[in-house]
PDB file of C-alpha atoms in Angstrom:
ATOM      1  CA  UNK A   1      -9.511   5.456 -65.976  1.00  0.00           C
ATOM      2  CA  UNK A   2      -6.440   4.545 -68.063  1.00  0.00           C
ATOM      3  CA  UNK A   3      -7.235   2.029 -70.828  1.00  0.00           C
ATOM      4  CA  UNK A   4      -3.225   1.769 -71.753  1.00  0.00           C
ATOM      5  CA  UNK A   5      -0.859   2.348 -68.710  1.00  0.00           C
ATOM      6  CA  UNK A   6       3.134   2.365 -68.895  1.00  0.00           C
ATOM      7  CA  UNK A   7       5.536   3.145 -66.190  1.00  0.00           C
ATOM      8  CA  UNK A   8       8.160   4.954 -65.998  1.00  0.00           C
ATOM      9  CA  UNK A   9       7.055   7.957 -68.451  1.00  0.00           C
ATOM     10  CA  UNK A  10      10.876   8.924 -68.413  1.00  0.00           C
ATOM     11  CA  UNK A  11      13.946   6.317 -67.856  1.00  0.00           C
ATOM     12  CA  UNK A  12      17.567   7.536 -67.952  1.00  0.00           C
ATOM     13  CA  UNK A  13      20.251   5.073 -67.495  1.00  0.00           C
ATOM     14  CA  UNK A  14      23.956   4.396 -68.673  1.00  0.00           C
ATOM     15  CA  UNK A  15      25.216   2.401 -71.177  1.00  0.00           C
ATOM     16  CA  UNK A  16      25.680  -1.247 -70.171  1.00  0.00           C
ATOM     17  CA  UNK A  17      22.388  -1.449 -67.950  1.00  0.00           C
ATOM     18  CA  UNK A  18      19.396  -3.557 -67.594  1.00  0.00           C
ATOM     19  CA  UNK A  19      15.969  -1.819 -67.334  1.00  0.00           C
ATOM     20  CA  UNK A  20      12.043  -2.450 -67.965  1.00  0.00           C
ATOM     21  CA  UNK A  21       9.078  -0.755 -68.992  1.00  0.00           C
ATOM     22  CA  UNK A  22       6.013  -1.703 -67.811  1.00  0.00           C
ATOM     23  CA  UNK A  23       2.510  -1.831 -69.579  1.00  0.00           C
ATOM     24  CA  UNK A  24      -0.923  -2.519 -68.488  1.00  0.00           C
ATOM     25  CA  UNK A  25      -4.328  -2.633 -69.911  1.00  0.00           C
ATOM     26  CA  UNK A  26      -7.411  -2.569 -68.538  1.00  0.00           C
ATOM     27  CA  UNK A  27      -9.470  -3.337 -71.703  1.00  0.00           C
ATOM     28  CA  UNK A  28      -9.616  -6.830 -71.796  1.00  0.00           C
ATOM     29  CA  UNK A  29      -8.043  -7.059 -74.984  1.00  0.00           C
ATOM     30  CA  UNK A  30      -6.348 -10.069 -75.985  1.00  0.00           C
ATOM     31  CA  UNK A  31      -3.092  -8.760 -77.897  1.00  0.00           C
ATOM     32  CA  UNK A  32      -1.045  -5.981 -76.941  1.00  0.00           C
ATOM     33  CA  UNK A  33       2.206  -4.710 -78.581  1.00  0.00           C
ATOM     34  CA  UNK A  34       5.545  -2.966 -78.382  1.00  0.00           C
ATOM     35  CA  UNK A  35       6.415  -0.216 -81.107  1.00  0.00           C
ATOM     36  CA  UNK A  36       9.543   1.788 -80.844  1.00  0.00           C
ATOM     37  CA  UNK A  37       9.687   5.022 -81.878  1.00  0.00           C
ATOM     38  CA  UNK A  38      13.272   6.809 -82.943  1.00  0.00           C
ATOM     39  CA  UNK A  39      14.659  10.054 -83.123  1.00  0.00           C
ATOM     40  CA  UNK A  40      12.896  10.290 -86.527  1.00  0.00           C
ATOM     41  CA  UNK A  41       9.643  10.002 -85.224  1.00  0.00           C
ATOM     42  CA  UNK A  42       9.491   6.919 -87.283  1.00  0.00           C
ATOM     43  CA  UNK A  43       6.848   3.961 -85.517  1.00  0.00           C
ATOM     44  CA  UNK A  44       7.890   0.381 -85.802  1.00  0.00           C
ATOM     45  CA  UNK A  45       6.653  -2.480 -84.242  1.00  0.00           C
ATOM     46  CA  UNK A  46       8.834  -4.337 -82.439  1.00  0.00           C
ATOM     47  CA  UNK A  47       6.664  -7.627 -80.947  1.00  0.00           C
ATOM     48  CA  UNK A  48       3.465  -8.301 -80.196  1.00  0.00           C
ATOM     49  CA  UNK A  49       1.286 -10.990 -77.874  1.00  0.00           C
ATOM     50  CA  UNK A  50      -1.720 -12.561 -78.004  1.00  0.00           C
ATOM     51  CA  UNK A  51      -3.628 -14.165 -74.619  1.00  0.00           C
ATOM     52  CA  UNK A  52       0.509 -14.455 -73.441  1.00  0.00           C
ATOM     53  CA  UNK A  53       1.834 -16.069 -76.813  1.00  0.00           C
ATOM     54  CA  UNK A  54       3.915 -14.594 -78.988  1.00  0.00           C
ATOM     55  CA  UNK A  55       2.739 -13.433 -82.514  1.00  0.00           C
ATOM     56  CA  UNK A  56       5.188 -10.970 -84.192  1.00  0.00           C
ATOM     57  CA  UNK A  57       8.720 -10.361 -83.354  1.00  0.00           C
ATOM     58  CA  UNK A  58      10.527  -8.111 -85.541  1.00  0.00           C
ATOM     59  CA  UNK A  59      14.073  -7.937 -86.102  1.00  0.00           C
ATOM     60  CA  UNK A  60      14.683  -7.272 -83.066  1.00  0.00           C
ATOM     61  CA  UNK A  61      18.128  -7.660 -80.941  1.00  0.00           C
ATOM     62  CA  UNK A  62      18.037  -9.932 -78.206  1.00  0.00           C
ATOM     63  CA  UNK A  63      18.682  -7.679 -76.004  1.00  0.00           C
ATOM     64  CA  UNK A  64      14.938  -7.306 -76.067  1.00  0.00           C
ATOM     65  CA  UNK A  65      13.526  -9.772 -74.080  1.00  0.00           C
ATOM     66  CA  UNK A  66       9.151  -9.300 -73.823  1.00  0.00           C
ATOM     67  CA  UNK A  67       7.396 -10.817 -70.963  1.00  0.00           C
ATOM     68  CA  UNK A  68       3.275 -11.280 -70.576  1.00  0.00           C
ATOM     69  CA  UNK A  69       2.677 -12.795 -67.250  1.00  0.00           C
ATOM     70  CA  UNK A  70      -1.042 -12.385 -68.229  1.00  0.00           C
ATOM     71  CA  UNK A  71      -2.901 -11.103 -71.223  1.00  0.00           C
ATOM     72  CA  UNK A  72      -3.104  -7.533 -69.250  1.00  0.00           C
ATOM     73  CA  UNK A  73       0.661  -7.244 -68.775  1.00  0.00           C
ATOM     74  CA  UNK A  74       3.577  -6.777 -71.261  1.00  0.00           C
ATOM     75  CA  UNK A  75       6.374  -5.704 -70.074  1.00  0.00           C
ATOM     76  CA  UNK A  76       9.358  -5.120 -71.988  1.00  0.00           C
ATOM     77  CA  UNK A  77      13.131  -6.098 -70.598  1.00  0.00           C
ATOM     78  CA  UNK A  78      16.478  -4.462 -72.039  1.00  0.00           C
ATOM     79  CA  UNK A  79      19.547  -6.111 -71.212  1.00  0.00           C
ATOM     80  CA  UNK A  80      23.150  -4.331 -71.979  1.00  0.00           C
ATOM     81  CA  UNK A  81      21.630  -0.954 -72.729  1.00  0.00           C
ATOM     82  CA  UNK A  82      23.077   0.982 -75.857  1.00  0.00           C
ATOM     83  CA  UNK A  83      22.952   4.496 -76.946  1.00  0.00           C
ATOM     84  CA  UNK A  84      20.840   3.457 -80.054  1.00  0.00           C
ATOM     85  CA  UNK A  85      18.262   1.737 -77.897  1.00  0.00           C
ATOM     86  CA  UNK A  86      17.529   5.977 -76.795  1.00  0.00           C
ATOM     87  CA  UNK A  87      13.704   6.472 -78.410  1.00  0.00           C
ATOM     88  CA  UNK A  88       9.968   6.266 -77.279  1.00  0.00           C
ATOM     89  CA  UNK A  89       8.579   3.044 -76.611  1.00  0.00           C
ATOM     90  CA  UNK A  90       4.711   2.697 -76.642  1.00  0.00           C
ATOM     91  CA  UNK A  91       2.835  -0.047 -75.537  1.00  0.00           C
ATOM     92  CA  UNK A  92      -0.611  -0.565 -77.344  1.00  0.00           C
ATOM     93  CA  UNK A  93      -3.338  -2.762 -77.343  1.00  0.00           C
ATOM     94  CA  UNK A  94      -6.571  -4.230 -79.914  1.00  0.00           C
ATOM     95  CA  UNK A  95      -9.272  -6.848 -79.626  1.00  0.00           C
ATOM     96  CA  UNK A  96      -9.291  -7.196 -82.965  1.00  0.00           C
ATOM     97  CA  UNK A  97      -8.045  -5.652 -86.452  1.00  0.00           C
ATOM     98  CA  UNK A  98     -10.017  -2.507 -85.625  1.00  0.00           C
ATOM     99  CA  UNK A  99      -7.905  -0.611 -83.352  1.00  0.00           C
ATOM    100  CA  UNK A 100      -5.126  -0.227 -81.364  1.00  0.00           C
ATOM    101  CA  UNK A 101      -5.051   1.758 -78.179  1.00  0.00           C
ATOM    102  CA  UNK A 102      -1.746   3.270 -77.539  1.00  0.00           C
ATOM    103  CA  UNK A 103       0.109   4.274 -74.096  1.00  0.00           C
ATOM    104  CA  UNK A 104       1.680   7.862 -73.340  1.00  0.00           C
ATOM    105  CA  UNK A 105       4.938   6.008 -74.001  1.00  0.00           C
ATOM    106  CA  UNK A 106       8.209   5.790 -72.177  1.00  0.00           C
ATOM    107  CA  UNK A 107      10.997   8.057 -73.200  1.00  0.00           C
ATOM    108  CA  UNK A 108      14.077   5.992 -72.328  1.00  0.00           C
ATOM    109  CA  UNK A 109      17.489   8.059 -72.804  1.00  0.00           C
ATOM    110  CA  UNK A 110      20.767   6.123 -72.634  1.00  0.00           C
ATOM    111  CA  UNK A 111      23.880   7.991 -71.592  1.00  0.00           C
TER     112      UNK A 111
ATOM    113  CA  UNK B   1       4.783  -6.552 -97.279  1.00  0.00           C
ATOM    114  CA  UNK B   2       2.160  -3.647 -96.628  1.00  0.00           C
ATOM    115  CA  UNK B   3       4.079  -0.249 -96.852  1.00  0.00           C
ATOM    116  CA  UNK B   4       2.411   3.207 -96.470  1.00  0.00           C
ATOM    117  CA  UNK B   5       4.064   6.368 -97.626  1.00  0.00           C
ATOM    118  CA  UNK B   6       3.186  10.160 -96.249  1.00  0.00           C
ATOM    119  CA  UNK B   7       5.043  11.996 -98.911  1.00  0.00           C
ATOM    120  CA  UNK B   8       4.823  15.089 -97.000  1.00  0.00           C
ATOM    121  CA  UNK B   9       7.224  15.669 -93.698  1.00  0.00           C
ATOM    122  CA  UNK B  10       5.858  18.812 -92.815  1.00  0.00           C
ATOM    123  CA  UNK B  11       3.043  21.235 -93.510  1.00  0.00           C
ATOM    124  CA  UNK B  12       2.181  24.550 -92.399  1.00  0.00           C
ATOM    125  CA  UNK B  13      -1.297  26.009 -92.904  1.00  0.00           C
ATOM    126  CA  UNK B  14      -2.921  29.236 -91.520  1.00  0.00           C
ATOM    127  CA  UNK B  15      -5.317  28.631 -89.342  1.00  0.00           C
ATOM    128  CA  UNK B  16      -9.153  28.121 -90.572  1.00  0.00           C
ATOM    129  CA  UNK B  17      -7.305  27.348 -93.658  1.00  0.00           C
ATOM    130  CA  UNK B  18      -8.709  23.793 -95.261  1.00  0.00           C
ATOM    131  CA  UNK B  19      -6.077  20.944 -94.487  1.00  0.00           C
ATOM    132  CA  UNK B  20      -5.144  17.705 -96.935  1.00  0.00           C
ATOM    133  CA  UNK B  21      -2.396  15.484 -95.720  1.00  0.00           C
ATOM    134  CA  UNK B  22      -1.829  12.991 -97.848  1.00  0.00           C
ATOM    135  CA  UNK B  23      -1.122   9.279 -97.691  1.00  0.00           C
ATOM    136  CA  UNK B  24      -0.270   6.135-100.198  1.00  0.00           C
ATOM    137  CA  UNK B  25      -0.481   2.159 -99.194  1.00  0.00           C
ATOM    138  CA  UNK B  26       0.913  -0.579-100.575  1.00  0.00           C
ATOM    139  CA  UNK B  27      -0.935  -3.870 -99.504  1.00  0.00           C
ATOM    140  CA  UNK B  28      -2.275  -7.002-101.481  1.00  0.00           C
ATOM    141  CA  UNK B  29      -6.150  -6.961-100.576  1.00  0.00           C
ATOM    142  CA  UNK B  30      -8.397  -4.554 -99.431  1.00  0.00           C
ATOM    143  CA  UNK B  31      -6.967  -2.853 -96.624  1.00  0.00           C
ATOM    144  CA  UNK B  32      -7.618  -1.680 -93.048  1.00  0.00           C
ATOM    145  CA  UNK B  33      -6.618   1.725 -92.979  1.00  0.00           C
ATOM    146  CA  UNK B  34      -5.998   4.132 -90.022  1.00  0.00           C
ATOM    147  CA  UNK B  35      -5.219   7.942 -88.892  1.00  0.00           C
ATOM    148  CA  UNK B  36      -3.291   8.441 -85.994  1.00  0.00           C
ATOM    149  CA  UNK B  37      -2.687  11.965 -84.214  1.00  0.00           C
ATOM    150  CA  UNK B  38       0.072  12.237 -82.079  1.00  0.00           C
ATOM    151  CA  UNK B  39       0.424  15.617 -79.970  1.00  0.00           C
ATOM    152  CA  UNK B  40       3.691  16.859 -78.764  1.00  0.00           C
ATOM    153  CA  UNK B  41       4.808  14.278 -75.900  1.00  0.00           C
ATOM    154  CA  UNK B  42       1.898  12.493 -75.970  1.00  0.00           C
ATOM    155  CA  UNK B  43       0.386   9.189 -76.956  1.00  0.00           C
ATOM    156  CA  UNK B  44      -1.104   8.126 -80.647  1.00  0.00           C
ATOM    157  CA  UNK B  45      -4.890   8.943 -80.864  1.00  0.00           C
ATOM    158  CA  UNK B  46      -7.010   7.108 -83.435  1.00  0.00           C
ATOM    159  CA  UNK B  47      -8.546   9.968 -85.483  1.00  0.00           C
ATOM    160  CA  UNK B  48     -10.360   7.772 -87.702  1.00  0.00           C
ATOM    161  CA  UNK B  49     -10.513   4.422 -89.292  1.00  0.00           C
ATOM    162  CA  UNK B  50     -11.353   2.905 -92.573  1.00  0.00           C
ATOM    163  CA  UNK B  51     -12.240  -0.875 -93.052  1.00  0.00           C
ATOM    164  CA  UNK B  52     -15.054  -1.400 -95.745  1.00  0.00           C
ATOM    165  CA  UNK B  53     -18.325   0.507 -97.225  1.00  0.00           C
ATOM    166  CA  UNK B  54     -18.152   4.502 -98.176  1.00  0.00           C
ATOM    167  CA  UNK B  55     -15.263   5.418 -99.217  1.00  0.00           C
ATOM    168  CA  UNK B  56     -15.366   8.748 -96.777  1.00  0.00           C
ATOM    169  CA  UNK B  57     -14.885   8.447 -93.458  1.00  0.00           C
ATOM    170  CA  UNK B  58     -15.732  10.701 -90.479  1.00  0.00           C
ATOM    171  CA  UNK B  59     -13.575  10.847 -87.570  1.00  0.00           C
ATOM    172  CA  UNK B  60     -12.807  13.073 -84.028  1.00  0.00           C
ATOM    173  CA  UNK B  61     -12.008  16.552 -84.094  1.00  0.00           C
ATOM    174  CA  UNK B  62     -13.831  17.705 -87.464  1.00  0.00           C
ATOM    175  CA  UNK B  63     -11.036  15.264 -89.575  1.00  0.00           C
ATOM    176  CA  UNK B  64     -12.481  13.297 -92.684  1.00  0.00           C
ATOM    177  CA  UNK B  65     -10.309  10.925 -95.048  1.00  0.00           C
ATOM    178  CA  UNK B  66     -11.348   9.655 -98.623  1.00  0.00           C
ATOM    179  CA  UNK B  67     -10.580   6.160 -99.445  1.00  0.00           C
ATOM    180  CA  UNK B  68      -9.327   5.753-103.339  1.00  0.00           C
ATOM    181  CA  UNK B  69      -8.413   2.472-103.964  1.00  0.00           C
ATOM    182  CA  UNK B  70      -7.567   3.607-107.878  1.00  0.00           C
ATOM    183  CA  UNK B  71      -4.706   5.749-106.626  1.00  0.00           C
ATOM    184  CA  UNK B  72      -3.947   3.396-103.284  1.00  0.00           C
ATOM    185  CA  UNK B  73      -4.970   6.702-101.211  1.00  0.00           C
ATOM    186  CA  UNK B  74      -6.296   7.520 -97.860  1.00  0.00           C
ATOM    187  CA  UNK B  75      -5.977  11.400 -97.635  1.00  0.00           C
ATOM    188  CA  UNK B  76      -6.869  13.207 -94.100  1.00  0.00           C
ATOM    189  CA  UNK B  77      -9.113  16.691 -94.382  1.00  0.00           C
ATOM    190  CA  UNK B  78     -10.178  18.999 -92.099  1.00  0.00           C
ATOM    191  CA  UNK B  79     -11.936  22.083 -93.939  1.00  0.00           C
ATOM    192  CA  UNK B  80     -10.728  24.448 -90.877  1.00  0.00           C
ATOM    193  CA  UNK B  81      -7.916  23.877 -89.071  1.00  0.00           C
ATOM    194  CA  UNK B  82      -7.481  25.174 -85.437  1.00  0.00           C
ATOM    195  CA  UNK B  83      -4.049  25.978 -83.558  1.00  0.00           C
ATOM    196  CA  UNK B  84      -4.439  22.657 -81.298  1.00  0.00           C
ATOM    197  CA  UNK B  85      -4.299  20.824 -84.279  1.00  0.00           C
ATOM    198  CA  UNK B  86      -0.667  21.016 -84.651  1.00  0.00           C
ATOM    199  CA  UNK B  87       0.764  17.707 -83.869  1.00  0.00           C
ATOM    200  CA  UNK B  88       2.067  14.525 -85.795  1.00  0.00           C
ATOM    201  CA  UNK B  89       0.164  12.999 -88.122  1.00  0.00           C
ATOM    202  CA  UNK B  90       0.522   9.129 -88.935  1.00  0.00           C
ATOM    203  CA  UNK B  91      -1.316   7.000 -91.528  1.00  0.00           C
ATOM    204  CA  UNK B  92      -1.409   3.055 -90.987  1.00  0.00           C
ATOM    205  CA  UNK B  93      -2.114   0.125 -92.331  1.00  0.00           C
ATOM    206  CA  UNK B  94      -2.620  -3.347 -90.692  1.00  0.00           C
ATOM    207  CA  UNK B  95      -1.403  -6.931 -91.716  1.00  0.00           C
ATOM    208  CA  UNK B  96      -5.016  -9.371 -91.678  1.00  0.00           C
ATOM    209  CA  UNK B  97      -3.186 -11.911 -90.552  1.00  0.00           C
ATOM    210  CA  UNK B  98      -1.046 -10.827 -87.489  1.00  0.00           C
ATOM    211  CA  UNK B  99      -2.660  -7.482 -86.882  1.00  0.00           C
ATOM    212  CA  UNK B 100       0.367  -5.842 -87.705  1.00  0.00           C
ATOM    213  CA  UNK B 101       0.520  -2.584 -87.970  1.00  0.00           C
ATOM    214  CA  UNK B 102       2.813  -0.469 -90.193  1.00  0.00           C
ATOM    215  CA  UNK B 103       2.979   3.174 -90.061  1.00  0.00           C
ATOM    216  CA  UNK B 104       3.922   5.780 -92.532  1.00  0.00           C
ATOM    217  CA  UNK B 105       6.611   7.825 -91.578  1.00  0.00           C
ATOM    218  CA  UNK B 106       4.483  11.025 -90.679  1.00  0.00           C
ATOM    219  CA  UNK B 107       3.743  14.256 -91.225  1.00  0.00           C
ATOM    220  CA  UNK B 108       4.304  17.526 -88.962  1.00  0.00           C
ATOM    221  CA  UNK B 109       1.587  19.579 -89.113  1.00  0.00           C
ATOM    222  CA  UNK B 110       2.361  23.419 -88.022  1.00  0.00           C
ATOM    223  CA  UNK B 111      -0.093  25.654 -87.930  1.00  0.00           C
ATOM    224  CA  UNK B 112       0.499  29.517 -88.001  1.00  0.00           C
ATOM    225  CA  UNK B 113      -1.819  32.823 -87.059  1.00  0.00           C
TER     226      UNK B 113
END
């Protein structure tokens, strides 16, 4: 039973395109999140919801449009794909301060 | 703003040699801090967490950390390492009011024979 589910686990596309990532949790949790990590490994957050309203969104470009049709679903939306937008993108959940349950990630390559 | 800083980028250790990885915060109360383990093309896996009381903390997989607030530290141990412990290693620390969470910028672990 996955607890944190994203789909696709691999996305290639070309520069220009729109794509999304799914994620899914079947925790119950009320806030789930979007962290991108780069080339780097390095981990940032990028936005997170809680119960389907928006708490934290980074400086983020617009291009990045988030979308939580319920508190079990965030799916993440990328308009105008760019070669810098190439990295991991997890998907991650919490109840509370105490932990956050992470997804296997998407690798998304843009060509 | 919280910050967190792994000063190390990689490590190699011998295996069943004893493992420190170490790990600074920045933040203005007490914090809530975290261990992440991240194995080649895999998700993050909470190894342990620290939030109040003793100041060492027993997580998965054999891993302790030691919570110094004196020297803003929150060090990972493992007296023996094994050869599946080579991986990523991230500390965190999260925002009390947002739940943010900010990572350090990780450590590679590699372990050798």
């Amino acid at each position: 039973d996955t607890a944190v589910s994203q789909t696709p686990k691999y996305l290639v596309t070309q520069m220009g395109n729109d794509k999304s990532i799914k994620c899914e949790q079947n925790l119950g949790h009320d806030t789930m999140y979007w962290y991108k990590q780069d080339s780097k490994k390095f981990l940032k957050i990028m936005f997170s919801y809680n119960n389907k309203e928006l708490i934290i969104n980074e400086t983020v470009p617009n291009r990045f449009s988030p979308k939580s049709p319920d508190k079990a679903h965030l799916n993440l939306h990328i308009n105008s794909l760019e070669l810098g937008d190439s990295a991991v993108y997890f998907c991650a959940s919490s109840q509370d301060r105490a932990q956050q349950f992470f997804g296997p990630g998407t690798r998304l390559t843009v060509l | 703003a919280q910050s967190v800083t792994q000063p190390d980028i990689h490590i190699t250790v011998s295996e069943g040699a004893s493992l420190e990885l170490r790990c600074n915060y920045s933040y203005g109360a007490t914090p809530y801090l975290f261990w992440y383990v991240q194995s080649p093309g895999q998700g993050l896996q909470l190894l342990l967490k620290y939030f109040s009381g003793d100041t060492l903390v027993q997580g998965i997989k054999g891993f302790e950390a030691e919570f110094k607030r004196s020297q803003s530290s929150f060090n990972l141990r493992k007296p023996s390492v094994h050869w599946s412990d080579a991986a990523e290693y991230f500390c965190a620390v999260v925002d009390f009011g947002n739940e943010k969470l900010t990572f350090g910028t990780g450590t590679r672990l590699t372990i050798i024979p």
